[in-house]
């Protein structure tokens, strides 16, 4: 007969097995949709970016002047589609820059399933495509949102971009996982690790770190640590009352504008 201890151990092992085989479903949420009511008040061209794996990535390209103005490349977070960022893009379009927002594999109707290495490759293919359009790295601003900060730091290493913006970054997915699943051996189970903190030393482009102090998803101390470990020149915006999805208010927009002016 099973003892109570044996039952607890078996249940724990079942949890470990479930989490290991379903972890990417827990991490990536391409069909979550929170901002459907927003309407785009900016012009854009919907394009399909070819990848090295002979697939296409859906993207929106807002072009003012590709030769004379910098281009911001937006790597989004782990949930939703391109429409979920319209409320941000409606305001970013007021800056004197071009912008390109791209959906990863498995998002916004794109083929494939998201993985860490897959998202890195999508980002690299996107930047390669921009280079082929005549846009050099020094004219590109990398913007990472939440999970996208892990993508941004990966591709920003050992390059000279105009600037890097990290919104609600985490130190690593291992540390973030331990925050939620403290009762599991996260470091042993996790496949997609996104080890941002180990890569910051390789980034020498100007960097802006933005993180709300009331973030309930990625603890604020992670964003603060990312900022502290980043190389100079670096800038920060840490509002007292913002949650994970930061308030695109006058203060945040002023911070972005100041950063764009600094790197111009």
Short mmCIF file of N, CA, C and O in Angstrom, two decimals, residues 149-216:
data_model
loop_
_atom_site.label_atom_id
_atom_site.label_comp_id
_atom_site.label_asym_id
_atom_site.label_seq_id
_atom_site.Cartn_x
_atom_site.Cartn_y
_atom_site.Cartn_z
N UNK A 149 13.01 41.50 -24.65
CA UNK A 149 14.29 42.03 -24.17
C UNK A 149 15.37 40.95 -24.23
O UNK A 149 16.54 41.24 -24.44
N UNK A 150 14.96 39.69 -24.02
CA UNK A 150 15.90 38.58 -24.16
C UNK A 150 16.36 38.42 -25.60
O UNK A 150 17.53 38.12 -25.85
N UNK A 151 15.44 38.63 -26.54
CA UNK A 151 15.78 38.58 -27.96
C UNK A 151 16.69 39.75 -28.31
O UNK A 151 17.69 39.59 -29.01
N UNK A 152 16.34 40.94 -27.80
CA UNK A 152 17.11 42.15 -28.12
C UNK A 152 18.55 42.05 -27.64
O UNK A 152 19.49 42.41 -28.37
N UNK A 153 18.74 41.55 -26.41
CA UNK A 153 20.10 41.46 -25.89
C UNK A 153 20.93 40.42 -26.64
O UNK A 153 22.14 40.59 -26.80
N UNK A 154 20.29 39.38 -27.12
CA UNK A 154 21.00 38.37 -27.90
C UNK A 154 21.57 38.99 -29.18
O UNK A 154 22.76 38.85 -29.48
N UNK A 155 20.72 39.68 -29.94
CA UNK A 155 21.17 40.19 -31.24
C UNK A 155 22.02 41.45 -31.12
O UNK A 155 22.72 41.82 -32.08
N UNK A 156 21.96 42.12 -29.96
CA UNK A 156 22.73 43.36 -29.78
C UNK A 156 24.19 43.12 -29.44
O UNK A 156 25.01 44.04 -29.51
N UNK A 157 24.53 41.88 -29.10
CA UNK A 157 25.91 41.58 -28.70
C UNK A 157 26.91 41.81 -29.84
O UNK A 157 26.67 41.41 -30.98
N UNK A 158 28.01 42.45 -29.46
CA UNK A 158 29.15 42.62 -30.37
C UNK A 158 28.77 43.30 -31.68
O UNK A 158 29.37 43.05 -32.73
N UNK A 159 27.75 44.16 -31.60
CA UNK A 159 27.31 44.97 -32.74
C UNK A 159 27.33 46.43 -32.31
O UNK A 159 27.40 46.75 -31.12
N UNK A 160 27.25 47.32 -33.28
CA UNK A 160 27.20 48.74 -32.96
C UNK A 160 25.90 49.32 -33.51
O UNK A 160 25.86 49.87 -34.61
N UNK A 161 24.83 49.14 -32.75
CA UNK A 161 23.54 49.72 -33.11
C UNK A 161 23.45 51.15 -32.58
O UNK A 161 24.20 51.55 -31.68
N UNK A 162 22.49 51.90 -33.11
CA UNK A 162 22.31 53.28 -32.64
C UNK A 162 21.92 53.30 -31.17
O UNK A 162 22.34 54.18 -30.42
N UNK A 163 21.10 52.33 -30.76
CA UNK A 163 20.68 52.27 -29.37
C UNK A 163 19.87 51.02 -29.10
O UNK A 163 19.38 50.35 -30.03
N UNK A 164 19.74 50.69 -27.82
CA UNK A 164 18.98 49.53 -27.35
C UNK A 164 17.99 50.02 -26.29
O UNK A 164 18.38 50.74 -25.37
N UNK A 165 16.73 49.62 -26.42
CA UNK A 165 15.72 49.95 -25.42
C UNK A 165 15.15 48.64 -24.88
O UNK A 165 14.69 47.79 -25.65
N UNK A 166 15.17 48.49 -23.56
CA UNK A 166 14.64 47.29 -22.91
C UNK A 166 13.49 47.70 -22.00
O UNK A 166 13.68 48.43 -21.03
N UNK A 167 12.30 47.23 -22.33
CA UNK A 167 11.10 47.52 -21.53
C UNK A 167 10.72 46.30 -20.70
O UNK A 167 10.44 45.24 -21.25
N UNK A 168 10.74 46.44 -19.38
CA UNK A 168 10.39 45.36 -18.45
C UNK A 168 11.27 44.12 -18.66
O UNK A 168 10.76 43.01 -18.86
N UNK A 169 12.59 44.30 -18.57
CA UNK A 169 13.48 43.16 -18.82
C UNK A 169 13.62 42.25 -17.60
O UNK A 169 13.35 42.63 -16.47
N UNK A 170 14.08 41.04 -17.87
CA UNK A 170 14.37 40.06 -16.82
C UNK A 170 15.85 39.72 -16.90
O UNK A 170 16.50 39.90 -17.94
N UNK A 171 16.41 39.23 -15.81
CA UNK A 171 17.83 38.88 -15.80
C UNK A 171 18.09 37.59 -16.56
O UNK A 171 19.07 37.47 -17.28
N UNK A 172 17.22 36.61 -16.37
CA UNK A 172 17.26 35.36 -17.12
C UNK A 172 15.92 34.68 -16.92
O UNK A 172 15.23 34.93 -15.93
N UNK A 173 15.55 33.81 -17.84
CA UNK A 173 14.29 33.10 -17.68
C UNK A 173 14.39 32.10 -16.54
O UNK A 173 13.37 31.75 -15.92
N UNK A 174 15.59 31.65 -16.23
CA UNK A 174 15.76 30.76 -15.09
C UNK A 174 15.36 31.48 -13.80
O UNK A 174 14.58 30.96 -12.99
N UNK A 175 15.87 32.69 -13.62
CA UNK A 175 15.54 33.46 -12.42
C UNK A 175 14.06 33.83 -12.39
O UNK A 175 13.42 33.80 -11.33
N UNK A 176 13.51 34.19 -13.53
CA UNK A 176 12.08 34.51 -13.59
C UNK A 176 11.24 33.28 -13.26
O UNK A 176 10.22 33.37 -12.57
N UNK A 177 11.67 32.12 -13.78
CA UNK A 177 10.96 30.88 -13.49
C UNK A 177 10.98 30.52 -12.03
O UNK A 177 9.98 30.06 -11.47
N UNK A 178 12.12 30.74 -11.38
CA UNK A 178 12.22 30.45 -9.95
C UNK A 178 11.27 31.33 -9.14
O UNK A 178 10.78 30.92 -8.07
N UNK A 179 11.01 32.53 -9.64
CA UNK A 179 10.09 33.44 -8.95
C UNK A 179 8.68 32.86 -8.91
O UNK A 179 7.97 32.99 -7.91
N UNK A 180 8.28 32.20 -10.00
CA UNK A 180 6.93 31.63 -10.08
C UNK A 180 6.86 30.19 -9.57
O UNK A 180 5.88 29.78 -8.96
N UNK A 181 7.90 29.42 -9.89
CA UNK A 181 7.89 27.99 -9.58
C UNK A 181 9.02 27.67 -8.60
O UNK A 181 9.90 26.85 -8.89
N UNK A 182 8.98 28.31 -7.46
CA UNK A 182 10.03 28.15 -6.45
C UNK A 182 10.14 26.71 -5.94
O UNK A 182 11.15 26.31 -5.38
N UNK A 183 9.08 25.93 -6.13
CA UNK A 183 9.03 24.56 -5.64
C UNK A 183 9.54 23.55 -6.67
O UNK A 183 9.52 22.34 -6.43
N UNK A 184 10.02 24.05 -7.83
CA UNK A 184 10.52 23.17 -8.89
C UNK A 184 12.00 23.43 -9.16
O UNK A 184 12.49 24.55 -8.97
N UNK A 185 12.73 22.42 -9.62
CA UNK A 185 14.14 22.62 -10.00
C UNK A 185 14.23 23.26 -11.39
O UNK A 185 14.60 22.62 -12.38
N UNK A 186 13.88 24.54 -11.44
CA UNK A 186 13.74 25.25 -12.71
C UNK A 186 15.02 25.18 -13.55
O UNK A 186 14.97 24.97 -14.76
N UNK A 187 16.16 25.36 -12.92
CA UNK A 187 17.42 25.38 -13.66
C UNK A 187 17.69 24.05 -14.38
O UNK A 187 18.40 24.02 -15.38
N UNK A 188 17.13 22.96 -13.87
CA UNK A 188 17.30 21.66 -14.51
C UNK A 188 16.25 21.41 -15.59
O UNK A 188 16.53 20.74 -16.59
N UNK A 189 15.06 21.95 -15.41
CA UNK A 189 13.95 21.67 -16.31
C UNK A 189 13.91 22.57 -17.54
O UNK A 189 13.48 22.16 -18.61
N UNK A 190 14.37 23.81 -17.38
CA UNK A 190 14.09 24.84 -18.39
C UNK A 190 14.88 24.63 -19.68
O UNK A 190 16.11 24.48 -19.66
N UNK A 191 14.18 24.70 -20.80
CA UNK A 191 14.81 24.59 -22.12
C UNK A 191 15.22 25.97 -22.64
O UNK A 191 16.32 26.15 -23.13
N UNK A 192 14.30 26.92 -22.58
CA UNK A 192 14.54 28.26 -23.13
C UNK A 192 14.95 29.20 -22.00
O UNK A 192 14.12 29.64 -21.21
N UNK A 193 16.24 29.56 -21.96
CA UNK A 193 16.80 30.16 -20.75
C UNK A 193 16.97 31.69 -20.84
O UNK A 193 16.99 32.36 -19.83
N UNK A 194 17.13 32.22 -22.03
CA UNK A 194 17.21 33.68 -22.24
C UNK A 194 18.08 34.35 -21.15
O UNK A 194 17.60 35.13 -20.34
N UNK A 195 19.35 34.08 -21.19
CA UNK A 195 20.25 34.53 -20.12
C UNK A 195 20.79 35.94 -20.41
O UNK A 195 21.96 36.15 -20.74
N UNK A 196 19.91 36.90 -20.24
CA UNK A 196 20.23 38.29 -20.54
C UNK A 196 21.44 38.79 -19.77
O UNK A 196 22.33 39.45 -20.35
N UNK A 197 21.50 38.51 -18.49
CA UNK A 197 22.57 39.07 -17.66
C UNK A 197 23.96 38.67 -18.13
O UNK A 197 24.92 39.41 -17.94
N UNK A 198 24.08 37.49 -18.71
CA UNK A 198 25.39 37.03 -19.18
C UNK A 198 25.83 37.74 -20.46
O UNK A 198 27.00 37.68 -20.84
N UNK A 199 24.87 38.39 -21.14
CA UNK A 199 25.16 38.99 -22.45
C UNK A 199 25.39 40.50 -22.38
O UNK A 199 25.91 41.08 -23.34
N UNK A 200 25.01 41.12 -21.28
CA UNK A 200 25.09 42.57 -21.19
C UNK A 200 26.52 43.08 -21.36
O UNK A 200 26.73 44.17 -21.91
N UNK A 201 27.50 42.32 -20.90
CA UNK A 201 28.90 42.75 -21.02
C UNK A 201 29.34 42.86 -22.47
O UNK A 201 30.33 43.54 -22.79
N UNK A 202 28.61 42.20 -23.37
CA UNK A 202 28.96 42.22 -24.79
C UNK A 202 28.22 43.30 -25.57
O UNK A 202 28.32 43.35 -26.80
N UNK A 203 27.44 44.14 -24.88
CA UNK A 203 26.66 45.19 -25.54
C UNK A 203 27.29 46.54 -25.23
O UNK A 203 27.38 46.94 -24.08
N UNK A 204 27.71 47.22 -26.28
CA UNK A 204 28.37 48.52 -26.11
C UNK A 204 27.61 49.66 -26.78
O UNK A 204 28.11 50.79 -26.84
N UNK A 205 26.41 49.38 -27.27
CA UNK A 205 25.56 50.43 -27.80
C UNK A 205 24.89 51.16 -26.63
O UNK A 205 24.70 50.58 -25.55
N UNK A 206 24.52 52.43 -26.79
CA UNK A 206 23.77 53.13 -25.74
C UNK A 206 22.51 52.35 -25.40
O UNK A 206 21.83 51.83 -26.29
N UNK A 207 22.18 52.26 -24.12
CA UNK A 207 21.07 51.42 -23.69
C UNK A 207 20.15 52.16 -22.71
O UNK A 207 20.62 52.87 -21.82
N UNK A 208 18.86 52.02 -22.92
CA UNK A 208 17.84 52.57 -22.03
C UNK A 208 17.05 51.42 -21.43
O UNK A 208 16.50 50.59 -22.17
N UNK A 209 17.00 51.36 -20.11
CA UNK A 209 16.25 50.32 -19.41
C UNK A 209 15.03 50.97 -18.75
O UNK A 209 15.16 51.92 -17.97
N UNK A 210 13.84 50.44 -19.06
CA UNK A 210 12.59 50.97 -18.50
C UNK A 210 11.88 49.84 -17.74
O UNK A 210 11.70 48.75 -18.28
N UNK A 211 11.48 50.12 -16.50
CA UNK A 211 10.83 49.07 -15.71
C UNK A 211 9.98 49.70 -14.62
O UNK A 211 10.46 50.55 -13.87
N UNK A 212 8.71 49.29 -14.54
CA UNK A 212 7.83 49.78 -13.50
C UNK A 212 8.11 49.12 -12.16
O UNK A 212 8.33 47.92 -12.09
N UNK A 213 8.08 49.93 -11.10
CA UNK A 213 8.40 49.39 -9.78
C UNK A 213 7.30 48.50 -9.22
O UNK A 213 7.52 47.77 -8.25
N UNK A 214 6.10 48.53 -9.82
CA UNK A 214 5.00 47.67 -9.36
C UNK A 214 4.72 46.54 -10.33
O UNK A 214 3.60 46.01 -10.38
N UNK A 215 5.72 46.15 -11.08
CA UNK A 215 5.60 45.04 -12.02
C UNK A 215 5.26 43.76 -11.26
O UNK A 215 6.02 43.32 -10.40
N UNK A 216 4.13 43.15 -11.61
CA UNK A 216 3.68 41.92 -10.94
C UNK A 216 4.10 40.67 -11.70
O UNK A 216 3.83 39.55 -11.25
#
